[in-house]
XYZ file of C-alpha atoms in Angstrom:
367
model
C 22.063 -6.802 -26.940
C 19.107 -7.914 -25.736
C 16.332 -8.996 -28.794
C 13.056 -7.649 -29.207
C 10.991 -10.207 -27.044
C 12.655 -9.562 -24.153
C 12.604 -6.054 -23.527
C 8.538 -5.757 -24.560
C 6.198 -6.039 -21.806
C 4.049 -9.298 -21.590
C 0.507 -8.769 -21.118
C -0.356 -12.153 -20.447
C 1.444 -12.594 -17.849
C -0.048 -9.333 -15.651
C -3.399 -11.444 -16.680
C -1.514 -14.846 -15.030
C -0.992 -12.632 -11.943
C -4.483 -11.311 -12.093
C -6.118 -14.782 -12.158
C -3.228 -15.998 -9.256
C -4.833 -12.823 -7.486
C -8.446 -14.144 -7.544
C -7.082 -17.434 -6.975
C -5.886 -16.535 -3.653
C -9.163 -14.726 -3.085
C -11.262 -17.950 -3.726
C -9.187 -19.928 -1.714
C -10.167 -16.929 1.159
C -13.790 -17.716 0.958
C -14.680 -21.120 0.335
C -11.661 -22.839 2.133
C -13.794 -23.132 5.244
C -16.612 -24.846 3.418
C -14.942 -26.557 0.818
C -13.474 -29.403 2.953
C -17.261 -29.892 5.045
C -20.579 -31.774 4.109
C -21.961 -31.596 0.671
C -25.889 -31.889 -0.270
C -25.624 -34.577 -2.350
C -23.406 -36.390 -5.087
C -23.233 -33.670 -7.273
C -22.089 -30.876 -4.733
C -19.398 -33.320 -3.770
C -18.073 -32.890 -7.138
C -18.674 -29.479 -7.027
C -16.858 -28.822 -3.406
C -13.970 -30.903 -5.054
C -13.967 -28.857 -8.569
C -13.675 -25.583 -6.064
C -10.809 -27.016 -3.710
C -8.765 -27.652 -7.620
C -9.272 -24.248 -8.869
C -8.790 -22.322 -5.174
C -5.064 -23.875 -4.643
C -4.290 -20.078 -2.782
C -0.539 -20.831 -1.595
C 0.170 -22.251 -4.917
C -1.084 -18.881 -6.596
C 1.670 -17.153 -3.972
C 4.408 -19.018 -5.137
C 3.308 -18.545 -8.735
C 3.424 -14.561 -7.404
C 6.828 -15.288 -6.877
C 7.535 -17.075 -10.175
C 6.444 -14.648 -11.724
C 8.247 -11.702 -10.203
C 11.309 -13.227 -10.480
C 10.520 -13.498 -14.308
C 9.787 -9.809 -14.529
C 12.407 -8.490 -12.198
C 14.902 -9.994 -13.800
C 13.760 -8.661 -17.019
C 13.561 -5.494 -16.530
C 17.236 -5.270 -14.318
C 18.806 -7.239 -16.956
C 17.412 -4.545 -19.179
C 18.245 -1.492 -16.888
C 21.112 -2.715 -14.736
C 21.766 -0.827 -11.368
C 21.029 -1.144 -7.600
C 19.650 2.470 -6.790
C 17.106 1.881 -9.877
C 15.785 -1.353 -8.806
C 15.563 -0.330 -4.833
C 13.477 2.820 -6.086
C 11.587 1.100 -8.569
C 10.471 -1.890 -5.778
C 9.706 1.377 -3.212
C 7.360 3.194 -5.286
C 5.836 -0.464 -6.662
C 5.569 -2.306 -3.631
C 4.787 0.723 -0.724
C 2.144 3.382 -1.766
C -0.250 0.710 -1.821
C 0.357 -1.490 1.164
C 0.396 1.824 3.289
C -3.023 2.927 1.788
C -4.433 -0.329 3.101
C -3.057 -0.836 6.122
C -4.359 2.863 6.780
C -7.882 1.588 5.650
C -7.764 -0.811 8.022
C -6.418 0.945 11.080
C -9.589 3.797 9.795
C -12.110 0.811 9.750
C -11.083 -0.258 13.091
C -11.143 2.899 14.730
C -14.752 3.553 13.538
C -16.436 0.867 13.366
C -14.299 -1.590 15.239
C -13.785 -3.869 12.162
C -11.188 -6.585 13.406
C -10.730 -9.424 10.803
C -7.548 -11.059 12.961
C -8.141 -11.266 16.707
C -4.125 -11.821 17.518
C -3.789 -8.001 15.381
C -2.838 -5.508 17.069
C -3.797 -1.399 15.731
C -1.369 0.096 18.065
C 0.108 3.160 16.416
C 3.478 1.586 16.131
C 2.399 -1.961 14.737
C -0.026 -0.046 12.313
C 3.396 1.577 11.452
C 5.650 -1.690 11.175
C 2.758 -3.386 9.125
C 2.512 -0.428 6.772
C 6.478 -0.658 6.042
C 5.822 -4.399 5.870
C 7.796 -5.904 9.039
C 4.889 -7.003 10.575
C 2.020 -8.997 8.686
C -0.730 -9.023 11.579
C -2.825 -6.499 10.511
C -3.716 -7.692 6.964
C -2.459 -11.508 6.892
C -1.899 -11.788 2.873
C 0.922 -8.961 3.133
C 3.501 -12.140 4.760
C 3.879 -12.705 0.743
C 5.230 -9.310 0.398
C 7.389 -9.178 3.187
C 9.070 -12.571 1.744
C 9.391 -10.200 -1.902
C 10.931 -7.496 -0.082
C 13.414 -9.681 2.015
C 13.831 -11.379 -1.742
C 15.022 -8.157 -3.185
C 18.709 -8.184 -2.268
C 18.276 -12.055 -3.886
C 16.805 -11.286 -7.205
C 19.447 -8.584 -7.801
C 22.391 -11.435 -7.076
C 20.648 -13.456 -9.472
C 20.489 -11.248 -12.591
C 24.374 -9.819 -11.406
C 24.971 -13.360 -11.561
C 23.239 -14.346 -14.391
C 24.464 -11.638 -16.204
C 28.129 -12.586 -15.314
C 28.293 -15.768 -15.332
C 25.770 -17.378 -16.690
C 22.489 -19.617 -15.538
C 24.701 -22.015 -13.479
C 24.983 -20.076 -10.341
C 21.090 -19.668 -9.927
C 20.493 -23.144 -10.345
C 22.917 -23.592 -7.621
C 20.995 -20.812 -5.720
C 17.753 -22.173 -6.062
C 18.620 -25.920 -4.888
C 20.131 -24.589 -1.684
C 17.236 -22.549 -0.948
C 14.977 -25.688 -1.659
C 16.834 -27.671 0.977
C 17.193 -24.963 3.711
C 13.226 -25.279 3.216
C 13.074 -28.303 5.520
C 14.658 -26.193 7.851
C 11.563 -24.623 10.344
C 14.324 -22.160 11.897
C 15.000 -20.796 8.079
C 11.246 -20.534 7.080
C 10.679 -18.681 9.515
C 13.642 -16.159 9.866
C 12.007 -13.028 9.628
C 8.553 -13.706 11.875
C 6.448 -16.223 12.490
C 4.034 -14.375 10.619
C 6.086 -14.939 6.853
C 7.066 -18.168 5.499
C 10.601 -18.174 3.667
C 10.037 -21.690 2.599
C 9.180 -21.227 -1.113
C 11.769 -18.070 -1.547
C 13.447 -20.484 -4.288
C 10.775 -19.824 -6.572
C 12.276 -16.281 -7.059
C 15.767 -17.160 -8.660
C 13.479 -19.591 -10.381
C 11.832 -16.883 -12.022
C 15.068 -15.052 -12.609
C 16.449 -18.140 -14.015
C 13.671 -18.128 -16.806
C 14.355 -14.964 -17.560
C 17.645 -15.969 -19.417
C 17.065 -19.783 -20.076
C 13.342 -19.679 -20.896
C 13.552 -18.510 -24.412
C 15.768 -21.587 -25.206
C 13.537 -23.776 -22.739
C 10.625 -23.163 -24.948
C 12.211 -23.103 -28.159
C 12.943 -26.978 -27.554
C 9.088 -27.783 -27.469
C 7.449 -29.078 -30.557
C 4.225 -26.786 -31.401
C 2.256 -30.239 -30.920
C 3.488 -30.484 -27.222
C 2.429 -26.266 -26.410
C -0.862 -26.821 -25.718
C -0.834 -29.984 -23.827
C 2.064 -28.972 -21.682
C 0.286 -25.538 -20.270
C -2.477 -28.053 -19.656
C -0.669 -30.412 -17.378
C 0.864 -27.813 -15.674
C -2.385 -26.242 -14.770
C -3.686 -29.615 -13.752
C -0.784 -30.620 -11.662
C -0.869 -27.165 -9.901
C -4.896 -27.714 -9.200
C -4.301 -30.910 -8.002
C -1.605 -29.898 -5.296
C -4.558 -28.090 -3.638
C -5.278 -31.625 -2.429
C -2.109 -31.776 -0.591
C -0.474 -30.024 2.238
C -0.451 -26.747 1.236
C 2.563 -25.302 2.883
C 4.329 -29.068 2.056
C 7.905 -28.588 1.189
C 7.310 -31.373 -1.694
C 3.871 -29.595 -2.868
C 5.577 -26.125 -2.962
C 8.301 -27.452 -5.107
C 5.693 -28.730 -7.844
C 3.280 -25.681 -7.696
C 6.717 -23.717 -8.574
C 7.620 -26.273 -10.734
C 4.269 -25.905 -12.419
C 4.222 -22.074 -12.160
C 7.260 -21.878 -14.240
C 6.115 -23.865 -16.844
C 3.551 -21.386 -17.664
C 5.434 -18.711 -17.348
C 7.729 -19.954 -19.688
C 4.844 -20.847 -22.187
C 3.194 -17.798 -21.515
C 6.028 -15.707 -22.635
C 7.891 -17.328 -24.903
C 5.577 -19.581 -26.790
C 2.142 -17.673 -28.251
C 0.770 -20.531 -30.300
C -1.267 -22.253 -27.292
C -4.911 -22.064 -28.126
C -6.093 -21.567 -24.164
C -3.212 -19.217 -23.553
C -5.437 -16.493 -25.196
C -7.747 -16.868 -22.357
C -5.348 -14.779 -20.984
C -6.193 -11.895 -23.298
C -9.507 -11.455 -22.577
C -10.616 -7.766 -21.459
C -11.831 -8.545 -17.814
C -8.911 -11.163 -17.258
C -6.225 -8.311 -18.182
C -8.071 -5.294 -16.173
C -7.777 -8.107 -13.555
C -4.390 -8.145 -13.930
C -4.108 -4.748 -13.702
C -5.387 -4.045 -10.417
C -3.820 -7.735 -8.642
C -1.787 -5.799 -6.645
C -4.286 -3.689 -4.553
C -7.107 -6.444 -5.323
C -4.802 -9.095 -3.708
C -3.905 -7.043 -1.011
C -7.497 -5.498 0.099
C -9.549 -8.578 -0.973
C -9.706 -9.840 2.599
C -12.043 -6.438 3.881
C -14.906 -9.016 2.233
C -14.040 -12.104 3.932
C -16.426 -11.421 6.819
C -19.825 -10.182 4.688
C -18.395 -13.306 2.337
C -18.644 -15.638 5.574
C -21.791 -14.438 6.419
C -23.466 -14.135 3.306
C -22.686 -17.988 2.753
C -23.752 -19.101 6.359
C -26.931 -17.026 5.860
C -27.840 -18.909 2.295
C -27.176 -22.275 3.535
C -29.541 -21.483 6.799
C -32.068 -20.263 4.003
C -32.323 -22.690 1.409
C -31.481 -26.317 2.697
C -31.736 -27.294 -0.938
C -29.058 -25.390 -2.251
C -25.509 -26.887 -2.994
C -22.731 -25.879 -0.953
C -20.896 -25.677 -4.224
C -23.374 -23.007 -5.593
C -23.928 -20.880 -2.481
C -19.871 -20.303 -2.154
C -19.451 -19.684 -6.093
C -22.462 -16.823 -5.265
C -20.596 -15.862 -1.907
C -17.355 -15.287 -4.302
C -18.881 -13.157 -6.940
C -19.868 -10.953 -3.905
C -16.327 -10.869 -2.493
C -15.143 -9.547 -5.962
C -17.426 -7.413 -6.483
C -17.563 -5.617 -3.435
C -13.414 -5.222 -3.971
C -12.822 -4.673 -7.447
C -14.208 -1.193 -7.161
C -12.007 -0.499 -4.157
C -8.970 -2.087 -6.181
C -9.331 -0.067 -9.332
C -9.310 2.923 -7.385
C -6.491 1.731 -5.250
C -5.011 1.169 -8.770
C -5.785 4.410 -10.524
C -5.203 7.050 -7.687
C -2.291 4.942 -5.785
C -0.599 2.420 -7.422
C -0.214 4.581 -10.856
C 0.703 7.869 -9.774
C 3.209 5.986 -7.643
C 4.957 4.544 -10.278
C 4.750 7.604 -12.076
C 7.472 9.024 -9.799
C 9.665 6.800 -11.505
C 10.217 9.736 -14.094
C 10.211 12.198 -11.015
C 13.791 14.488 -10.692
C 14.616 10.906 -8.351
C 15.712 9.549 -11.535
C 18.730 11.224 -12.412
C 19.885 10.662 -8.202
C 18.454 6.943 -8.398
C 19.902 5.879 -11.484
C 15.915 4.672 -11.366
C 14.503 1.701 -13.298
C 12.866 2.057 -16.519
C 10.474 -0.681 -16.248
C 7.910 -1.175 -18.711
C 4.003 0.177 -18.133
C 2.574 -2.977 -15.936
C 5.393 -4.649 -14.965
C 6.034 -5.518 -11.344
């Protein structure tokens, strides 16, 4: 029987994806200007301070932390194969179709082209809108590595659920060493990196470890640990990004929040977390994540035309402005993406498909 606190959803960690989501976003906009001249002493600071909180391929793997955590919950709670396929169709589709068909619209009228190698073909429009092809709108590579990480995270909770937490361990070191292999990271495209797929059996493995994990940690320690964790992640952003050794610690890191976040609620900046704009944010992640690039160009040119403007302004300050734009020309176009898509989507989960699905029950908000 599985206790209370693991079959109730976890707000705070839709609000961890929602900030991962923005993370990734930041990264988007200021990476190009983050790493160039600063006006002065304190911009320098400032330019650094934004490369630590925009670590954007750390946020991914967290992505994948994190759905590993919440997959695993709710098959562990629901067990069955034809569930969990239908419940990752109707999560993961509706809304990657929607914007790949905003794209191929914007292209076609106005000629809006934010990758020159993508091509709007009818039939690549078509393979990037089941999520073979990642060309069209780059940040959807992350989702093709989910969906090739489906057949994985249900081993893991079979597994798990058999046999115990041994086997994903196991899982998740072998992945981690086929990651120095180039011909394995890149197995299904050169357009998807398979390197950090460990982190998803990592998630799973918290699933049925992290309650005792957590239980281990003095009430002193809470508070200090989801700080160091949050610091070591920012301060990976200073390494390789795609490193095999950085990816390892930003998953590392990831998990330790995760873990903290849902199984320990007496962290004083965990609550953070519960704030009204960091959950709606969390809400919409998905279709924020995945349309949040449509801004990168008016971002881009909104921050080249400031710093032409006012010489006097910090770099740091002209791409914090150029962000708030990028959010909040999206998060309108999320929530609706949200509301009218993603919702009614998962909606069909208590469509006559359940009965012939066997189809998941998963909790309002989970992935």
């Amino acid at each position: 029987m599985l206790s209370s606190s693991e079959r109730r959803f976890i707000p705070r960690i839709e609000s961890m994806r929602g900030c991962a989501a923005l993370t990734v976003a930041a990264m988007h906009v200021t990476a190009s200007y983050a790493v160039g001249p600063s006006r002065g002493a304190l911009d320098t600071l400032g330019l650094q301070a934004i490369r630590a909180l925009t670590n954007g391929y750390g946020a991914v793997v967290a992505f994948f932390v994190i759905s590993g955590f919440v997959l695993a919950r709710a098959l562990d709670r629901n067990f069955g194969a034809g569930r969990f396929i239908h419940g990752r169709v109707v999560r993961l589709f509706p809304a990657a179709i929607t914007t790949i068909a905003i794209f191929a619209a914007l292209f076609y009228c106005v000629g809006f082209n934010l990758y020159k190698h993508a091509s709007y073909t009818p039939l690549n429009i078509v393979a990037n809108m089941l999520m073979l092809r990642a060309d069209i709108d780059a940040v959807t590579w992350s989702m093709k590595a989910e969906l090739a990480a489906t057949p994985l995270i249900f081993g893991c909770v079979w597994l798990g659920r058999q046999y115990g937490t041994r086997p994903l361990l196991a899982i998740a070191t072998v992945l981690f060493g086929l990651s120095f292999v180039g011909q394995y990271d890149h197995l299904i495209g050169n357009d998807t990196n398979l390197a950090p797929l460990y982190a998803f059996p990592v998630g799973a493995l918290l699933h049925f470890r992290g309650a005792a994990i957590a239980e281990r940690l003095p009430s002193i320690a809470v508070t200090p640990a989801a700080l160091a964790s949050i610091a070591i992640f920012c301060a990976c952003a200073f390494f390789k990004p795609a490193g095999t050794w950085t990816l390892l610690v930003e998953c590392l890191s990831a998990a330790t929040l995760v873990t903290l976040i849902a199984y320990r609620t007496d962290a004083a900046i965990l609550t953070l977390l519960d704030r009204p704009i960091v959950r709606f944010y969390g809400k919409i992640s998905y279709s924020f994540y995945l349309l949040h690039p449509l801004s990168l160009l008016a971002s881009v040119r909104l921050t080249q035309y400031l710093l032409d403007q006012i010489a006097a302004a910090p770099v740091s300050l002209v791409l914090a402005v150029s962000f708030v734009f990028s959010v909040a020309a999206v998060t309108p176009l999320a929530a609706a993406s949200w509301r009218f898509v993603e919702r009614p989507a998962m909606n069909l989960r208590s469509s006559p498909l359940r009965g012939r699905l066997d189809r998941p029950t998963l909790v309002s908000g989970e992935t």
